[in-house]
Amino acid sequence: MTYDAALDTALQRLHDEGRYRTFIDIERRRGHFPRATWRRPDGTEKPITVWCGNDYLGMGQHPVVLQAMHEALDATGAGSGGTRNISGTTVFHKRLEAELADLHRKEAALVFTSAYIANDATLSTLPKLFPGLIIYSDALNHASMIEGVRRNGGAKRIFRHNDVAHLRELLEADDPAAPKLIAFESIYSMDGDFGPIEAICDLADEFNALTYIDEVHAVGMYGPRGAGVAERDGLMGRLDIINGTLAKAYGVMGGYIASSAKMVDAIRSYAPGFIFTTSLPPAVAAGAAASVRHLKSDQALRDRQHEHARILKMRLKGLGLPIIDHGSHIVPVHVGDPVHCKHISDMLLEYHGIYVQPINFPTVPRGTERLRFTPSPVHDPKDIDALVHAMDMLWSHCALNRAELSA
């Protein structure tokens, strides 16, 4: 076998399908985000506005967060020095976990290096704790949840996306005595639709199943203290395990689960993805804790973000662009072709200074390629005007349909 030839074939396939991904080198400017600098491959620079970041509320540049990180860095140095079990647990990690447990009104929380690892490590460990466990997973769950369910070696059932009737059929078909867990999300980030949390909790009660919810795109964004959609809907107490991230609305890095003290203790003690990973740097943990603490009371920031999302959706809909609108803060615009999707993305960047990555397969199914905009409180009316004007021009340039999709 010629290994280079095999690599060439694999990479060429991506080029042929129009979904080869490139990195855009950008430099964020403290105090100026969403404005940034694009460093082109030829070494030249161009000012741009970032429209696809996951720093939903601009907390990555908030003075409260930066001050906490500076203080922790000066006090402790750069790294944590080890895994959580071997010298890598500091007061900053414990304070962060206390903030997260309080946020979700749970007995305990456990911090991981990312929400991906938190999902993978937890879901792959649960069958060790509950022999014979059957996991019922939504068909559109995040790749990290899919990987955790796949690797755990236990039984799994996939129910159609948000289809509670199908979930019931699967639950009814299995042994009533078998331990069960239902894994789903509160907001599915590619379409921005909400999971039927209450209906799933009702089924879990009926069939004696545990519930596992991924609130990654909701924490910081929804609820009176930013604990997510479950808090907004008054359902947090009915959920057994809540997964969240510190890298999106909280603007820093890391992931976590929040649950009962016994559940957290068991995952901490059995999950290889937690046991064998160096812990977050203390400065990162300090910044994340400061962000979580701040957003428990800054409703104005959340309100401003949601208002900007509503305005952008309304204006793009007014142009007849195919918006996918389920009422969340995420603004996907359906393109339906990987080549056109990348072409529009490239032109937005090159000619309009607007940065939004094309979302292609395998992140979304083929034929559903889209541009995914994430308005923030720090995008101003001029930014929205520039984006709407550019999208109008490019949609006409590419002769794409303006028939609106139904939500």
XYZ file of C-alpha atoms in Angstrom:
407
model
C 0.000 0.000 0.000
C 1.214 3.487 -0.849
C 0.300 5.539 2.207
C 0.800 8.944 0.562
C -1.447 7.908 -2.320
C -4.173 6.856 0.112
C -3.949 10.227 1.866
C -4.081 12.025 -1.488
C -7.215 10.082 -2.410
C -8.932 10.841 0.885
C -8.151 14.559 0.694
C -9.063 14.828 -2.989
C -12.438 13.312 -2.222
C -13.175 16.252 0.082
C -12.087 18.732 -2.595
C -14.245 16.992 -5.233
C -17.291 17.146 -2.967
C -16.714 20.828 -2.215
C -16.388 20.288 1.522
C -12.647 20.530 2.139
C -12.230 22.721 5.216
C -9.648 25.435 5.654
C -8.622 27.301 8.767
C -9.111 31.052 8.786
C -6.332 32.616 10.847
C -7.834 35.401 12.921
C -6.597 37.525 15.794
C -9.222 38.676 18.277
C -8.768 42.154 19.700
C -9.564 42.612 23.386
C -12.281 45.181 23.833
C -13.146 45.200 20.128
C -14.735 41.792 19.530
C -16.548 40.867 17.254
C -14.019 42.812 15.223
C -10.825 40.897 14.525
C -7.906 40.723 12.091
C -7.749 38.108 9.336
C -4.207 37.073 8.467
C -4.291 35.932 4.872
C -2.029 33.116 3.609
C -0.002 35.684 1.642
C 0.843 37.539 4.857
C -1.475 40.506 4.325
C -4.089 41.501 6.896
C -7.744 42.493 6.666
C -10.123 43.746 9.369
C -13.175 41.486 9.693
C -16.286 41.004 11.784
C -16.756 37.518 13.265
C -20.307 36.185 12.805
C -19.824 32.501 13.593
C -18.167 32.487 17.010
C -19.487 30.494 19.950
C -18.534 33.232 22.417
C -22.236 34.043 22.346
C -22.196 36.850 24.919
C -18.707 38.255 24.443
C -17.635 36.987 27.872
C -14.235 36.051 26.464
C -13.290 39.719 26.739
C -15.343 40.715 29.788
C -13.282 42.633 32.398
C -14.549 40.434 35.250
C -13.274 37.303 33.501
C -9.951 38.810 32.466
C -9.255 40.135 35.943
C -9.922 36.737 37.528
C -7.609 35.047 35.037
C -4.823 37.594 35.562
C -5.027 37.209 39.318
C -4.957 33.410 39.172
C -2.117 33.397 36.633
C -0.013 35.704 38.792
C -0.800 33.628 41.883
C -0.291 30.111 40.509
C 1.551 30.162 37.187
C 0.516 28.619 33.888
C -0.484 24.969 34.198
C -2.193 22.843 36.822
C 0.719 20.440 37.067
C -1.166 17.174 36.811
C -4.378 15.231 36.675
C -7.094 15.955 39.189
C -6.012 12.887 41.182
C -2.304 13.759 41.146
C -1.613 17.375 42.157
C -3.969 18.940 39.581
C -6.833 19.919 41.879
C -6.603 23.515 43.113
C -8.895 25.852 44.989
C -9.812 27.335 41.609
C -11.153 24.003 40.336
C -13.149 23.462 43.524
C -14.610 26.980 43.369
C -15.630 26.457 39.751
C -17.371 23.171 40.553
C -19.174 24.815 43.450
C -20.395 27.610 41.154
C -21.654 25.055 38.619
C -23.411 22.908 41.209
C -25.128 26.033 42.521
C -26.019 27.135 38.978
C -27.899 23.905 38.257
C -29.209 23.406 41.801
C -27.420 20.052 42.018
C -25.407 18.533 44.830
C -22.164 18.434 42.864
C -20.431 19.175 39.561
C -17.359 17.777 37.833
C -15.167 19.789 35.451
C -13.545 18.266 32.350
C -11.201 19.784 29.768
C -14.100 20.114 27.301
C -17.807 19.364 27.020
C -16.910 16.820 24.324
C -14.797 14.909 26.838
C -17.470 15.325 29.522
C -20.098 13.739 27.239
C -17.825 11.001 25.931
C -16.341 10.100 29.315
C -19.643 10.128 31.194
C -21.783 8.263 28.661
C -19.098 5.636 28.068
C -18.722 5.069 31.824
C -22.365 4.765 32.868
C -22.761 1.082 31.831
C -19.915 0.246 34.231
C -22.005 1.720 37.014
C -25.347 0.276 35.882
C -24.767 -3.198 34.340
C -27.198 -3.914 31.520
C -27.907 -0.208 30.971
C -29.813 0.666 27.789
C -29.185 4.162 26.444
C -31.871 5.824 24.307
C -30.209 8.530 22.214
C -31.758 11.214 20.003
C -30.762 10.722 16.354
C -29.320 14.245 16.126
C -27.286 14.189 19.318
C -23.833 15.757 19.172
C -20.887 13.667 17.959
C -19.478 13.559 21.497
C -22.662 11.923 22.789
C -22.747 9.503 19.884
C -19.135 8.547 20.533
C -19.723 8.033 24.242
C -22.754 5.823 23.595
C -20.921 3.882 20.880
C -17.875 3.188 23.017
C -19.607 2.085 26.175
C -20.219 -1.455 24.970
C -23.791 -1.469 26.241
C -27.143 -1.605 24.510
C -28.323 1.469 22.649
C -31.489 2.589 20.924
C -31.702 5.578 18.549
C -34.999 7.435 18.498
C -36.031 9.781 15.702
C -35.157 13.389 16.393
C -37.466 14.892 19.024
C -39.962 12.065 18.357
C -41.382 11.269 21.777
C -43.825 8.697 20.349
C -40.929 6.761 18.805
C -39.027 6.955 22.082
C -42.030 5.491 23.880
C -42.176 2.595 21.399
C -38.526 1.789 22.053
C -38.951 1.985 25.829
C -42.029 -0.251 25.730
C -40.173 -2.886 23.693
C -37.434 -3.405 26.292
C -37.363 -5.297 29.578
C -39.086 -3.133 32.219
C -36.495 -4.210 34.775
C -33.474 -3.140 32.690
C -31.744 0.091 33.762
C -32.378 2.850 31.243
C -31.071 6.315 30.370
C -32.418 8.857 27.862
C -29.774 11.145 26.328
C -30.804 14.289 24.462
C -30.063 18.005 24.026
C -31.902 21.155 25.023
C -30.875 23.065 21.871
C -29.638 21.349 18.718
C -27.107 23.796 17.391
C -27.291 23.230 13.652
C -31.030 24.013 13.335
C -31.440 25.852 16.626
C -34.455 23.741 17.657
C -35.391 22.781 21.209
C -35.649 19.309 22.689
C -39.007 18.278 24.284
C -37.591 18.251 27.812
C -40.820 17.933 29.791
C -42.234 15.155 27.594
C -38.983 13.190 27.865
C -38.940 13.649 31.653
C -42.518 12.329 31.791
C -41.457 9.215 29.880
C -38.427 8.792 32.108
C -40.669 8.835 35.177
C -43.053 6.347 33.603
C -40.318 3.898 32.590
C -37.958 4.494 35.530
C -35.195 5.880 33.292
C -32.406 8.306 34.090
C -32.220 11.533 32.079
C -29.054 13.006 30.568
C -29.324 16.424 28.915
C -26.712 18.354 26.952
C -27.259 22.080 27.601
C -24.046 23.148 25.840
C -25.684 25.773 23.610
C -28.049 26.955 26.333
C -25.996 27.499 29.490
C -25.443 31.181 30.113
C -28.122 31.969 27.536
C -31.473 30.874 28.996
C -33.133 30.898 32.397
C -33.145 33.609 35.071
C -29.584 32.704 36.124
C -28.359 31.310 32.803
C -28.602 27.637 33.787
C -30.197 26.729 30.454
C -33.516 25.820 28.890
C -34.355 23.406 31.705
C -34.085 26.262 34.199
C -36.180 28.517 31.957
C -38.889 25.854 31.850
C -38.683 24.953 35.542
C -37.468 21.413 34.836
C -33.927 21.253 36.216
C -34.963 19.194 39.210
C -36.285 16.435 36.948
C -32.965 15.912 35.160
C -30.429 13.463 36.570
C -27.297 14.569 34.721
C -26.763 17.969 33.073
C -23.851 18.511 30.693
C -22.607 21.985 29.864
C -19.680 23.906 28.439
C -17.537 26.792 29.613
C -16.348 27.552 26.075
C -19.443 29.104 24.512
C -21.602 31.612 26.387
C -19.110 31.629 29.268
C -16.312 32.558 26.862
C -13.486 30.465 28.344
C -12.759 26.711 28.048
C -13.832 23.415 29.580
C -16.909 21.285 30.106
C -18.731 19.715 33.023
C -21.513 17.591 34.369
C -23.789 18.476 37.286
C -25.678 15.791 39.176
C -26.103 14.133 42.553
C -23.043 13.831 44.764
C -23.057 10.032 44.354
C -23.275 10.221 40.549
C -20.450 12.744 40.329
C -18.319 10.717 42.732
C -18.835 7.572 40.652
C -17.982 9.258 37.336
C -14.942 10.883 38.953
C -13.791 7.490 40.175
C -14.444 5.382 37.061
C -14.194 7.552 33.903
C -10.794 7.213 32.157
C -11.436 10.453 30.261
C -11.420 12.254 33.589
C -8.860 10.218 35.521
C -6.056 10.321 32.961
C -6.359 13.921 31.705
C -4.374 16.891 32.984
C -6.766 19.349 34.597
C -7.573 22.826 33.315
C -5.000 25.527 34.110
C -6.010 27.340 37.318
C -6.289 30.645 35.445
C -8.822 29.100 33.049
C -10.823 27.653 35.942
C -10.782 31.043 37.685
C -11.967 32.863 34.559
C -14.739 30.336 33.983
C -15.939 30.613 37.573
C -16.006 34.401 37.303
C -18.015 34.168 34.075
C -20.556 31.730 35.532
C -20.914 33.895 38.638
C -21.385 37.075 36.603
C -23.993 35.634 34.251
C -26.140 34.450 37.133
C -27.236 38.070 37.456
C -26.600 39.760 34.073
C -29.973 39.241 32.418
C -29.501 42.401 30.335
C -26.681 40.748 28.389
C -28.875 37.746 27.574
C -31.768 39.986 26.577
C -29.585 42.018 24.226
C -28.268 38.886 22.526
C -31.749 37.469 21.967
C -32.951 40.821 20.632
C -30.110 40.946 18.101
C -30.930 37.408 16.985
C -34.596 38.336 16.499
C -33.660 41.416 14.486
C -31.283 39.503 12.225
C -33.840 36.754 11.576
C -36.556 39.288 10.801
C -34.379 41.186 8.344
C -33.089 38.102 6.546
C -36.621 36.727 6.320
C -37.679 40.049 4.864
C -35.281 39.378 1.987
C -36.864 35.971 1.428
C -33.769 34.085 2.516
C -34.412 30.514 3.749
C -33.985 30.965 7.485
C -34.348 27.980 9.805
C -36.110 29.566 12.787
C -37.102 27.607 15.875
C -37.001 30.587 18.203
C -33.514 30.112 19.625
C -30.513 32.428 19.440
C -28.970 30.530 16.512
C -29.564 31.834 12.962
C -28.988 29.159 10.275
C -29.445 30.129 6.615
C -30.083 27.124 4.381
C -27.949 26.917 1.212
C -28.274 23.230 0.319
C -25.093 22.864 -1.714
C -21.523 22.566 -0.361
C -19.895 24.444 -3.258
C -22.305 27.383 -3.082
C -22.041 27.396 0.700
C -18.261 27.704 0.642
C -18.380 30.192 -2.237
C -20.681 32.548 -0.325
C -18.557 32.165 2.789
C -15.397 32.993 0.825
C -16.962 36.056 -0.800
C -18.347 37.338 2.487
C -14.858 37.180 3.937
C -12.884 38.518 0.972
C -15.176 41.297 -0.244
C -17.233 42.234 2.797
C -14.982 41.460 5.762
C -17.625 39.135 7.235
C -16.452 35.815 8.641
C -18.909 32.915 8.774
C -17.793 29.317 8.257
C -19.723 27.058 5.846
C -21.392 24.137 7.646
C -21.166 21.047 5.463
C -21.337 17.253 5.778
C -20.655 15.460 8.122
C -21.658 18.195 10.578
C -25.039 18.346 8.819
C -26.629 15.891 6.339
C -25.818 16.279 2.646
C -28.189 18.670 0.947
C -28.714 20.715 4.111
C -25.511 22.752 3.989
C -25.912 26.138 5.602
C -24.316 29.288 6.942
C -24.791 29.537 10.708
C -24.787 33.022 12.183
C -24.439 33.654 15.907
C -25.371 37.251 16.784
C -24.008 38.551 20.064
C -24.692 41.551 22.324
C -21.532 43.174 20.964
C -22.669 43.146 17.326
C -24.058 46.623 16.736
C -26.752 47.805 14.262
C -24.098 48.717 11.685
C -22.748 45.156 11.814
C -26.240 43.783 11.190
C -26.813 46.267 8.337
C -23.548 45.217 6.668
C -24.350 41.521 6.975
C -27.901 41.838 5.628
C -26.759 43.963 2.678
C -23.953 41.507 1.808
C -26.234 38.461 2.021
C -28.794 40.138 -0.239
C -26.148 40.854 -2.880
C -24.516 37.410 -2.748
C -27.803 35.509 -2.779
C -28.670 37.261 -6.031
C -25.126 36.784 -7.381
C -25.368 33.004 -6.822
C -28.982 32.888 -8.120
C -30.171 31.011 -5.053
C -33.817 30.518 -4.140
C -35.485 33.001 -1.824
C -38.349 30.734 -0.865
C -38.500 30.621 2.917
C -38.170 27.299 4.738
C -40.774 26.408 7.318
C -39.469 26.069 10.875
